[in-house]
Structures are given as C-alpha cells and as structure tokens.
Amino acid sequence: MQPIAYTRVSDVTSAITEAASDPGSEFLAGGTTEVDMLRIGVARPRRVVDINDLPISRIEELPGGGIRLGALARMSDVAQAPSVRQRFPMVAQALELGASAQLRNMASMGGNLMQRVRCSYFREGTAPCNKRVPGSGCAAIDGVNRGHAVLGTSEHCIATHPSDVAVPLVALDAVVHIQGPQGTRTVGFDDFFLLPGDTPDREHPIGHGELITAIDIPPMPMARRSHYLKVRDRESYEFALTAAAVAMRMENGVIGEVRIGLGGVATKPWRARRAEEVLTGQRPDRETFERAAREEMAPAVRRSMNGFKAELGRRTMVRALETVAAMGGTA
Amino acid sequence: MSHQTTHRTHTARVPGQPRATEAAPVAAERGPGTVEVTLTVNGTVHDIEIEPRVSLLDALREHLDITGPKKGCNQGACGACTVWVDGRRVVSCLTLAISCEGHEVTTVEGLADGDELHPMQQAFVEHDAFQCGYCTPGQLMSAIALIEEGHADDDAEIREWMSGNICRCAAYPNICSAIRAVRDASEGGR
C-alpha cells in the first residue's frame, strides 16, 4: 500500500472543506472498500479524510412512514432497525444477505452506494479497464465474464453493480442527499447510478468533495409485503449472480401496483420498469409473471460466459413475484 | 460484554500528548510518515509510532505483539483477524489502526479472566472446535458476538452468522456445537 496521510474530521462542513480543497483526498467511512482498494493499489489518494465521527449516522422517522438513513448508519444497524424490518422487509433482507456480519458492522450506507465494482479486471492493476484507465479497453468483454452484466452494458464496460441493498432501494425510489462546497442537493436513486456508456469511469453524479449525508426511503405502505431473493454460487457471504426485490399491492384481485429491482444482472441497480408495466392491472398468476420477466430480460446482451444470467434473472424475478403474491394481505 | 475491561492498566504517556479519548483535533493532517497513535487494546493504553496506512491487524501483531488476531487473506474475506471495536466485531485487516484512536479494541487475548478461560474458549476446548487453530481467535470473537447479537436461535442461524469466518480444516460442526453449548448455558442469564 502506498503511504497515505490521515485527517479525522468531526463535522460535515470540515469534511467537505478538507476534501474539496485537495484533489488527492478521499473520504474514509467504513473502509471495507476503501482500505481494500488502497491495498491493491487501485485507489491512490494522497490522504484519507476519516468521516466516521460525523453526526450523520442516525436512522430517523420521516412523516408519513418513510425513513431517513444517515449516510454513516452501519448496514447492521439499519438491518436491525424495527422500522426498516416492519415497513421495508426487503431492505433488511438485502442488507443481511450482503457481505458478512463483521463487514456489515463496519460498512456504512453511504459507502455501500459508493463501493466499486468487483470486476476482477478492474481490481487487477495491469488488465485493460475503461473504468480504471479510460480508453484502455475492457478485458471482461472477451474474457472471464461469468459474473458480468447482461443489462445496461456498453461496448466499454460490462461490470455488474455489486450492492444488494441498492436493489430494493431503487425499487422504492429512495433519494440520496448530497452536500458539497456548493451546498446541498438530492438525487433520485435511479439517477444516482450511471450507465457505463462511453464513460464507465463515471459511476455517480458525485463531484470531488461532495459527501452523501443521508438516504431517504419514501413512505410506501405496500412495501410491508416485500421480498428480496438473492441467487448465488454458495449459500452465504457471496455476491449475487442474480437478485430480485419485489413489493406488490393487490387491488380487486389484480395487481394494483408493483415495484421490482434487479441485482447481479446489470451495470447498475436495475429498476424493472418494463416488467412493472406488464404486471400492473393483471392477475397475479405464473403466466403473467413469466411474460413480465421475459420482457424485462429481452434486451439482455449475452457474452461468452454470462448468457445464463438472462434465464436465471428471469426465473429469479418470477420466484420473487410468486413469493410476494403468496403473502396474501390486502386484496 | 463484561470481559472487556478486566485487566485495565496504563502505560506511560508522553507528556503533552492529548489522550485520544479526549477531544480529537479537527482537521489536523497526520502522516504519511510515522505518527504517534494511541490505541486502547484489552483495557491497556498503548502509544505506538506507525504510519497512517498501517492496518489495525498489523499494528496489533507487529507493533504490540498481540498475535491472537491472525493474518489470513488480508482483504476481509476470511475473518481470521476478527476483533471487537467498541464491542462490535469487525475485520481488523480493513480497519486503519489510526482510525481506532478513542475506541476500545478487544482481541482474543482480552477474553480470558486471568487463567480462567472465557466460557466460549472453554467450550471450544471441550467440543474440539479447532484443528490447526489458525482461524480460532477470529471464530471465538465472532462466536461470542453472535450470541450477544441474538443470532444463535438454531444451527442454520449460527452457521449464517458465522459465515464471515472461514475454517479450512472444516471444524464447523464442532464450532457449532461449542456455540450451542454456550448459548444454552447462558440462556436466561443474559
């Protein structure tokens, strides 16, 4: 690991000032990504600004049943919060199916959104990677791409977004609060994660010195009936091959409203809007679920080793829909 | 967790150096060269000279000679380096030592009360829950924590919440039975 300087800050303004005034400074929160990236030499800041003392770790109630998650709230604390477990079970499930207990105790919610891809070519310092060195090419497209994305890809990058909790959060239209040298702003969850396109090195709309301060989950009563299904090579402590987060509301025997997020199949946490459209107003039966899932996965671009993800993603979505439909509740 | 402050002693302090537990200086840049870092480990305060890039794991092992936490993968994947920071289990390989100033670190060395083993250590012995023993310190720190966290209801839950600790000898069944034994002995007593 290259030598680094260290500054600990205790308020948001100082954190932003320190980082914004120095292009070589990066924030250090839980460290589960940052320290790892420092060690493998992919992150090369001159200095880390330790933000763990900032007072932005609370889990608060919002009017109407929403929840505000402080950016430094730990994954384990958010998963345990009764309000999250009751109102948004798929969020708690996604958190507890991510990483390990030790890492969930460390990792912050803001850091989770800022984590880098697990593409081994990105993390291996000598392979061509447009994310790490723009214009150098993509070794994954014709390489070992079993874990890579089939949706939202470009000819420049097919890395899968690794976050679990981002999948239910995109289904819930969560909102990211950002503070920077120019003040505060909010970004909708689906706009926070950028498709790779021609600029795969640009993963977020966050500028240097800008800090995520909170993530809001808006009220959504129907999310009490929700489920996160994660499919992976081993039962625990592994990234998703495919994942689906589903919340559904029935109305007079048909689907009144449905929200679907997909993980493991796309370059960003994927909002399954095509499937949602197909399902709305329809009876919740297997045939409809399969049609919706097929339509969502239709644009899948298969590479040499990841073609199975289109089919596995379809099945994952169908099973998650069936699971939520079977929960019954308000008809 | 009542085992954290059993043997509190204090090493000599450099005059004029503020204790890290007191108000930390805001926005003072330290490093990248060697700086003085104050760590509280198993109730003892230590001042060490390290670079900011040094992990908690390396600070413990290389600078404090606290070698219970083991260096396995050094990338957060194996759990052999698991310690508690402020009573929460974390991997010390992905933790910078300097970021632990003002926090309490507990390692496997902090579990026993003198010569009396922690009940989980005793259970690991009785249930033959280790073979090579390399992963054992981390397994112990997680095993105690998962009972405290309330995640020891059944074997499936124990296995899931121990899954951040890898054992290459596959002592898992015996680790599970050791955890069950401690869970059952402590039920009602928490």
XYZ file of C-alpha atoms in Angstrom:
521
model
C 0.000 0.000 0.000
C 1.297 3.446 -0.858
C 1.821 5.822 2.087
C -1.175 7.996 2.938
C -1.808 10.976 5.160
C -4.782 10.981 7.508
C -7.174 13.601 8.818
C -10.058 12.974 11.161
C -12.949 15.408 10.989
C -15.943 15.759 13.272
C -18.371 17.913 11.288
C -19.756 17.821 7.772
C -18.503 21.265 6.775
C -14.913 20.444 7.712
C -15.147 17.129 5.882
C -16.250 18.837 2.681
C -13.698 21.636 3.016
C -10.859 19.210 3.583
C -11.737 17.021 0.623
C -12.811 19.768 -1.770
C -9.613 21.750 -1.217
C -7.403 18.797 -2.071
C -7.814 16.687 -5.242
C -5.717 13.989 -3.565
C -8.084 13.466 -0.626
C -10.773 10.810 -0.407
C -13.299 10.134 2.321
C -12.833 7.141 4.607
C -16.017 5.712 6.115
C -16.309 2.025 6.987
C -13.213 1.243 4.966
C -14.440 -2.096 3.661
C -13.991 -0.900 0.099
C -11.572 1.982 0.540
C -8.871 0.165 2.540
C -9.157 -2.828 0.237
C -8.712 -0.607 -2.820
C -5.779 1.201 -1.206
C -4.079 -2.094 -0.546
C -4.437 -3.394 -4.082
C -3.287 -0.029 -5.439
C -6.434 0.793 -7.391
C -7.316 3.708 -5.100
C -4.345 6.052 -4.800
C -5.302 9.067 -2.691
C -2.644 11.236 -1.104
C -4.736 11.424 2.052
C -7.878 9.941 3.559
C -10.338 12.143 5.426
C -11.892 9.992 8.147
C -15.577 10.903 8.366
C -16.615 8.297 10.919
C -17.117 10.893 13.657
C -19.612 12.938 11.644
C -23.081 13.125 13.222
C -24.827 11.564 10.217
C -25.427 8.020 11.416
C -28.991 8.246 12.739
C -31.971 6.261 11.498
C -34.929 8.635 11.665
C -38.648 8.513 11.023
C -39.994 10.668 8.192
C -43.562 11.967 8.098
C -45.966 9.508 6.506
C -43.964 6.379 7.240
C -40.727 6.995 5.396
C -37.275 6.553 6.906
C -34.127 8.652 6.706
C -30.923 6.643 6.882
C -27.891 8.697 7.880
C -25.055 8.053 5.454
C -22.881 6.694 8.252
C -25.540 4.341 9.612
C -23.951 0.902 9.553
C -25.528 -1.824 7.438
C -26.036 -3.968 10.545
C -27.828 -1.183 12.433
C -30.128 -0.398 9.519
C -30.961 -4.089 9.077
C -31.847 -4.315 12.771
C -33.963 -1.175 12.964
C -37.568 -2.220 13.724
C -38.935 0.485 11.417
C -36.921 -0.896 8.493
C -37.773 -4.519 9.251
C -41.502 -3.824 9.530
C -42.061 -1.309 6.778
C -39.425 -2.374 4.270
C -38.563 -6.037 4.930
C -36.809 -6.394 1.577
C -34.328 -3.711 2.638
C -33.444 -5.565 5.851
C -33.239 -8.852 3.922
C -30.934 -7.412 1.276
C -28.665 -5.958 3.949
C -28.396 -9.206 5.874
C -27.714 -11.204 2.715
C -24.791 -8.914 1.916
C -21.176 -9.478 2.962
C -20.533 -10.883 6.459
C -21.570 -9.808 9.950
C -18.160 -8.209 10.514
C -18.312 -6.208 7.294
C -21.916 -5.154 7.934
C -20.797 -3.784 11.309
C -18.219 -1.657 9.504
C -19.803 -0.697 6.202
C -21.882 2.472 6.048
C -24.961 3.050 3.917
C -23.306 5.888 2.023
C -20.211 3.801 1.474
C -22.351 0.962 0.191
C -23.575 3.201 -2.635
C -20.031 4.374 -3.372
C -18.472 0.897 -3.453
C -16.609 0.000 -6.611
C -17.330 -2.926 -8.881
C -15.938 -6.359 -8.139
C -14.848 -6.974 -11.746
C -11.516 -8.751 -11.367
C -10.077 -6.853 -14.344
C -10.881 -3.556 -12.645
C -9.214 -4.749 -9.469
C -6.219 -6.304 -11.205
C -3.980 -3.334 -11.877
C -2.485 -4.379 -15.219
C -5.524 -5.511 -17.247
C -7.169 -3.065 -19.652
C -10.133 -1.464 -17.903
C -12.040 1.600 -19.084
C -13.272 2.190 -15.562
C -9.788 2.359 -14.077
C -7.911 3.805 -17.061
C -10.359 5.433 -19.519
C -9.663 4.396 -23.097
C -7.572 1.362 -22.201
C -10.238 -1.141 -23.247
C -12.296 -3.796 -21.477
C -10.720 -7.151 -20.736
C -14.002 -8.602 -19.487
C -15.943 -8.406 -22.740
C -13.878 -11.207 -24.304
C -12.550 -12.528 -21.020
C -13.823 -14.388 -17.985
C -17.209 -12.705 -17.784
C -19.389 -15.247 -15.989
C -20.184 -12.728 -13.252
C -20.750 -9.793 -15.557
C -23.826 -7.860 -16.572
C -26.282 -8.552 -19.384
C -28.415 -5.408 -18.980
C -27.308 -1.783 -19.235
C -23.934 -2.716 -20.676
C -21.917 -0.852 -23.287
C -19.046 -1.836 -25.548
C -16.806 -0.163 -22.964
C -17.885 -1.867 -19.755
C -19.957 -4.834 -18.598
C -19.148 -4.782 -14.859
C -22.032 -5.710 -12.561
C -23.021 -3.357 -9.783
C -22.284 -5.270 -6.563
C -24.648 -3.761 -3.984
C -27.510 -5.788 -2.561
C -29.336 -3.066 -0.650
C -29.328 -0.757 -3.664
C -31.694 -3.211 -5.370
C -34.682 -2.707 -3.026
C -33.774 0.968 -2.697
C -34.077 1.536 -6.444
C -37.451 -0.206 -6.371
C -38.520 2.151 -3.567
C -37.392 5.334 -5.364
C -35.056 6.200 -2.499
C -33.479 9.649 -2.545
C -29.789 10.410 -1.978
C -28.918 13.597 -0.087
C -25.613 15.121 -1.127
C -23.726 18.030 0.399
C -20.788 19.729 -1.225
C -18.895 23.009 -1.485
C -21.813 24.484 -3.474
C -24.482 23.426 -0.990
C -26.920 20.559 -0.782
C -28.887 18.667 -3.412
C -30.855 15.469 -3.770
C -30.641 12.823 -6.468
C -33.207 10.113 -7.118
C -31.828 6.638 -6.673
C -32.225 5.590 -10.290
C -30.318 8.701 -11.418
C -27.585 8.242 -8.832
C -26.131 5.210 -10.593
C -24.895 5.974 -14.096
C -24.913 3.551 -17.014
C -21.369 2.966 -18.302
C -21.965 4.240 -21.846
C -18.818 5.951 -23.138
C -17.710 6.997 -19.641
C -17.621 3.910 -17.429
C -15.176 5.678 -15.113
C -18.086 7.957 -14.142
C -20.214 5.852 -11.793
C -22.061 8.543 -9.834
C -23.042 12.171 -10.274
C -20.956 12.994 -7.212
C -18.209 15.560 -7.632
C -14.964 15.676 -5.727
C -15.549 16.947 -2.192
C -19.235 16.078 -2.279
C -20.496 13.875 0.507
C -23.563 11.672 0.798
C -25.252 12.745 4.046
C -28.430 10.626 4.041
C -30.641 8.275 2.075
C -34.401 8.753 2.312
C -36.808 5.890 1.816
C -40.162 7.475 0.948
C -43.335 6.101 2.532
C -44.742 3.066 0.744
C -47.246 1.064 2.800
C -47.304 -1.794 0.279
C -43.615 -2.451 0.927
C -44.637 -4.230 4.138
C -45.295 -7.065 1.691
C -41.921 -7.262 0.024
C -39.156 -9.741 -0.541
C -35.508 -9.819 -1.607
C -34.394 -13.003 -3.340
C -30.679 -13.500 -3.899
C -29.243 -16.327 -6.002
C -25.541 -17.085 -5.730
C -22.916 -19.769 -6.136
C -22.834 -20.528 -2.423
C -25.407 -20.044 0.296
C -23.725 -17.255 2.231
C -21.128 -14.484 2.037
C -21.098 -14.158 -1.740
C -22.147 -11.610 -4.308
C -25.346 -12.180 -6.251
C -25.454 -13.962 -9.573
C -28.983 -12.630 -9.803
C -31.285 -10.946 -7.322
C -34.781 -9.507 -7.272
C -36.525 -7.159 -4.844
C -40.308 -7.078 -5.144
C -43.067 -5.122 -3.421
C -46.650 -5.567 -4.590
C -50.130 -4.270 -3.822
C -53.289 -6.088 -4.868
C -56.472 -4.275 -5.844
C -59.731 -6.093 -6.592
C -57.926 -9.301 -7.473
C -55.408 -7.708 -9.814
C -52.007 -6.157 -9.262
C -52.636 -2.542 -8.286
C -49.009 -1.539 -8.050
C -45.713 -3.409 -8.197
C -42.116 -2.347 -7.752
C -39.211 -4.504 -8.909
C -35.470 -4.029 -8.559
C -32.933 -6.440 -10.048
C -29.375 -7.131 -8.924
C -26.498 -9.133 -10.348
C -27.684 -8.782 -13.945
C -26.987 -5.143 -14.731
C -24.334 -2.444 -14.623
C -26.431 -0.538 -12.090
C -29.144 -1.424 -9.594
C -31.824 -2.179 -12.154
C -35.360 -0.906 -11.977
C -37.516 -3.405 -13.888
C -39.907 -0.845 -15.369
C -40.912 -2.984 -18.357
C -41.961 -5.789 -16.049
C -43.804 -3.408 -13.734
C -45.764 -2.083 -16.691
C -46.680 -5.561 -17.924
C -47.846 -6.638 -14.467
C -49.914 -3.637 -13.417
C -53.642 -4.356 -13.665
C -53.066 -8.053 -14.377
C -53.957 -11.121 -12.341
C -51.002 -12.337 -10.281
C -50.502 -15.688 -11.976
C -47.448 -17.574 -13.130
C -48.033 -16.907 -16.783
C -48.175 -13.153 -16.280
C -45.089 -13.197 -14.069
C -43.179 -15.111 -16.731
C -44.266 -12.783 -19.503
C -43.216 -9.744 -17.484
C -39.850 -11.246 -16.626
C -39.251 -12.283 -20.246
C -39.945 -8.781 -21.464
C -37.619 -7.277 -18.876
C -34.753 -9.569 -19.834
C -35.387 -9.336 -23.603
C -32.687 -6.688 -24.196
C -30.074 -8.858 -22.434
C -26.714 -8.880 -24.216
C -25.072 -12.250 -23.632
C -21.292 -12.686 -23.626
C -19.279 -15.882 -23.811
C -19.854 -16.997 -20.217
C -22.723 -14.973 -18.752
C -25.597 -15.942 -21.055
C -27.170 -17.963 -18.264
C -27.891 -14.758 -16.362
C -30.704 -13.807 -18.724
C -32.536 -17.043 -17.904
C -31.555 -17.116 -14.227
C -32.570 -13.477 -13.866
C -35.959 -14.263 -15.396
C -36.527 -17.173 -13.031
C -35.356 -15.142 -10.038
C -37.844 -12.418 -10.834
C -40.693 -14.910 -11.258
C -39.942 -16.641 -7.969
C -39.716 -13.348 -6.078
C -43.057 -12.262 -7.575
C -44.648 -15.577 -6.609
C -43.267 -15.281 -3.081
C -44.774 -11.837 -2.557
C -48.068 -12.827 -4.219
C -48.317 -15.763 -1.816
C -48.002 -13.442 1.184
C -51.659 -12.535 0.783
C -52.670 -9.476 2.742
C -54.866 -6.674 1.450
C -56.678 -7.940 -1.633
C -19.737 -7.645 27.208
C -18.260 -7.846 30.654
C -14.865 -9.186 29.649
C -13.503 -6.085 28.035
C -12.045 -4.134 30.899
C -10.830 -6.893 33.175
C -7.143 -6.050 33.150
C -7.002 -2.330 32.792
C -3.514 -0.954 33.122
C -1.993 2.177 31.672
C 1.359 2.515 30.000
C 3.417 5.656 30.499
C 2.203 8.553 28.393
C 4.255 11.104 26.542
C 3.761 14.424 28.338
C 1.784 16.953 26.377
C 0.109 14.387 24.142
C -3.652 14.555 24.474
C -5.462 11.315 25.123
C -7.286 10.204 22.036
C -10.465 9.776 24.029
C -10.460 13.491 24.713
C -11.485 15.961 22.017
C -9.737 14.889 18.852
C -8.044 17.686 16.941
C -10.158 18.677 13.958
C -8.624 18.608 10.522
C -5.024 18.169 11.630
C -3.295 16.247 8.891
C -1.089 13.427 10.113
C 1.432 11.415 8.135
C 2.118 9.989 5.613
C 5.257 9.396 7.696
C 5.290 7.892 11.157
C 2.970 9.441 13.719
C 2.173 8.631 17.327
C -1.050 6.687 17.628
C -2.745 5.802 20.914
C -4.617 2.520 20.960
C -6.619 1.018 23.799
C -6.404 -2.754 23.476
C -7.870 -5.153 26.015
C -8.064 -2.302 28.508
C -4.462 -1.236 28.157
C -3.491 2.085 26.584
C -0.571 1.882 24.167
C 1.291 4.619 22.329
C 2.899 3.395 19.142
C 4.720 5.007 16.229
C 3.127 3.958 12.961
C 2.231 5.331 9.545
C -1.458 6.123 8.971
C -1.661 3.357 6.343
C -0.987 0.630 8.938
C -3.972 -1.636 9.499
C -5.252 -2.393 12.968
C -4.237 -6.006 12.346
C -0.632 -5.081 11.587
C -0.490 -2.623 14.485
C -1.647 -5.339 16.866
C 0.639 -8.039 15.546
C 3.757 -6.154 14.506
C 3.817 -3.255 16.943
C 2.063 -4.531 20.068
C 2.976 -8.213 19.797
C -0.691 -9.102 20.207
C -0.665 -12.009 17.784
C -4.041 -13.599 18.525
C -5.693 -11.915 15.538
C -4.377 -13.819 12.541
C -3.434 -12.545 9.119
C -5.196 -14.741 6.612
C -6.435 -13.144 3.407
C -5.770 -9.523 4.428
C -8.778 -8.481 2.331
C -11.754 -9.004 4.597
C -12.695 -12.390 3.224
C -11.591 -14.937 5.832
C -12.383 -13.489 9.266
C -9.170 -14.738 10.889
C -8.387 -11.171 12.009
C -11.778 -10.553 13.652
C -11.614 -8.318 16.742
C -14.148 -6.137 18.544
C -14.056 -2.363 18.265
C -16.312 -0.836 20.909
C -17.788 -4.300 21.376
C -18.716 -4.821 17.711
C -16.980 -7.480 15.681
C -15.038 -6.156 12.691
C -12.198 -7.344 10.479
C -9.001 -5.651 11.629
C -7.318 -6.039 8.224
C -9.678 -3.491 6.625
C -9.505 -1.159 9.626
C -6.815 1.501 9.820
C -5.215 1.493 13.276
C -5.195 5.283 13.416
C -8.967 5.314 12.966
C -9.298 3.344 16.218
C -7.991 6.140 18.401
C -10.604 6.852 21.027
C -12.167 3.423 20.633
C -11.803 0.228 22.627
C -10.236 -2.703 20.819
C -10.683 -6.219 22.178
C -8.752 -9.195 20.857
C -8.859 -12.865 21.759
C -6.196 -12.095 24.371
C -8.778 -9.979 26.188
C -11.295 -12.784 26.645
C -9.823 -14.797 29.494
C -10.030 -13.572 33.069
C -6.501 -14.308 34.246
C -6.080 -18.057 33.898
C -9.806 -18.603 33.624
C -10.900 -19.050 30.042
C -13.954 -17.294 28.669
C -16.844 -19.801 28.515
C -16.606 -19.795 24.729
C -12.890 -20.594 24.843
C -13.647 -23.394 27.301
C -16.412 -24.696 25.034
C -14.080 -24.683 22.017
C -11.667 -26.861 24.025
C -14.382 -29.200 25.251
C -16.006 -29.581 21.834
C -12.733 -29.942 19.930
C -13.725 -26.928 17.851
C -10.354 -26.317 16.288
C -7.801 -28.325 14.390
C -4.911 -26.219 13.146
C -6.289 -23.368 15.279
C -5.345 -20.597 12.883
C -8.887 -19.359 12.406
C -9.839 -19.956 16.040
C -9.192 -16.495 17.531
C -11.455 -14.935 14.909
C -14.019 -17.705 15.292
C -14.118 -17.058 19.054
C -14.628 -13.319 18.636
C -17.489 -13.948 16.211
C -18.982 -16.798 18.227
C -19.304 -14.687 21.374
C -20.607 -11.731 19.380
C -23.300 -13.664 17.543
C -24.840 -14.851 20.808
C -24.788 -11.262 22.095
C -26.365 -10.158 18.807
C -29.179 -12.676 19.319
C -28.381 -14.762 16.256
C -27.968 -18.205 17.793
C -31.545 -19.496 17.682
C -30.799 -22.591 15.616
C -27.946 -24.193 13.700
C -28.891 -22.577 10.413
C -28.797 -19.143 12.014
C -25.499 -19.886 13.776
C -23.936 -21.012 10.505
C -25.191 -17.958 8.629
C -23.915 -15.525 11.243
C -20.558 -17.347 11.493
C -20.125 -17.341 7.711
C -17.693 -14.424 7.828
C -15.178 -16.763 9.455
C -13.638 -19.385 7.217
C -12.121 -22.612 8.596
C -10.095 -24.612 6.114
C -9.971 -27.699 8.345
C -13.783 -27.777 8.351
C -14.157 -27.797 12.123
C -17.572 -26.241 11.557
C -19.711 -28.955 13.222
C -17.653 -28.715 16.408
C -17.656 -24.931 16.324
C -21.445 -25.059 16.051
C -21.740 -27.412 18.992
C -19.452 -25.210 21.103
C -21.622 -22.191 20.315
C -24.799 -24.142 21.085
C -23.352 -25.169 24.432
C -22.513 -21.594 25.427
C -25.878 -20.367 24.165
C -27.754 -22.968 26.216
C -25.650 -22.348 29.325
C -26.213 -18.611 29.131
C -29.931 -18.664 28.324
C -31.857 -16.668 30.865
C -28.639 -15.336 32.259
C -28.164 -12.527 29.770
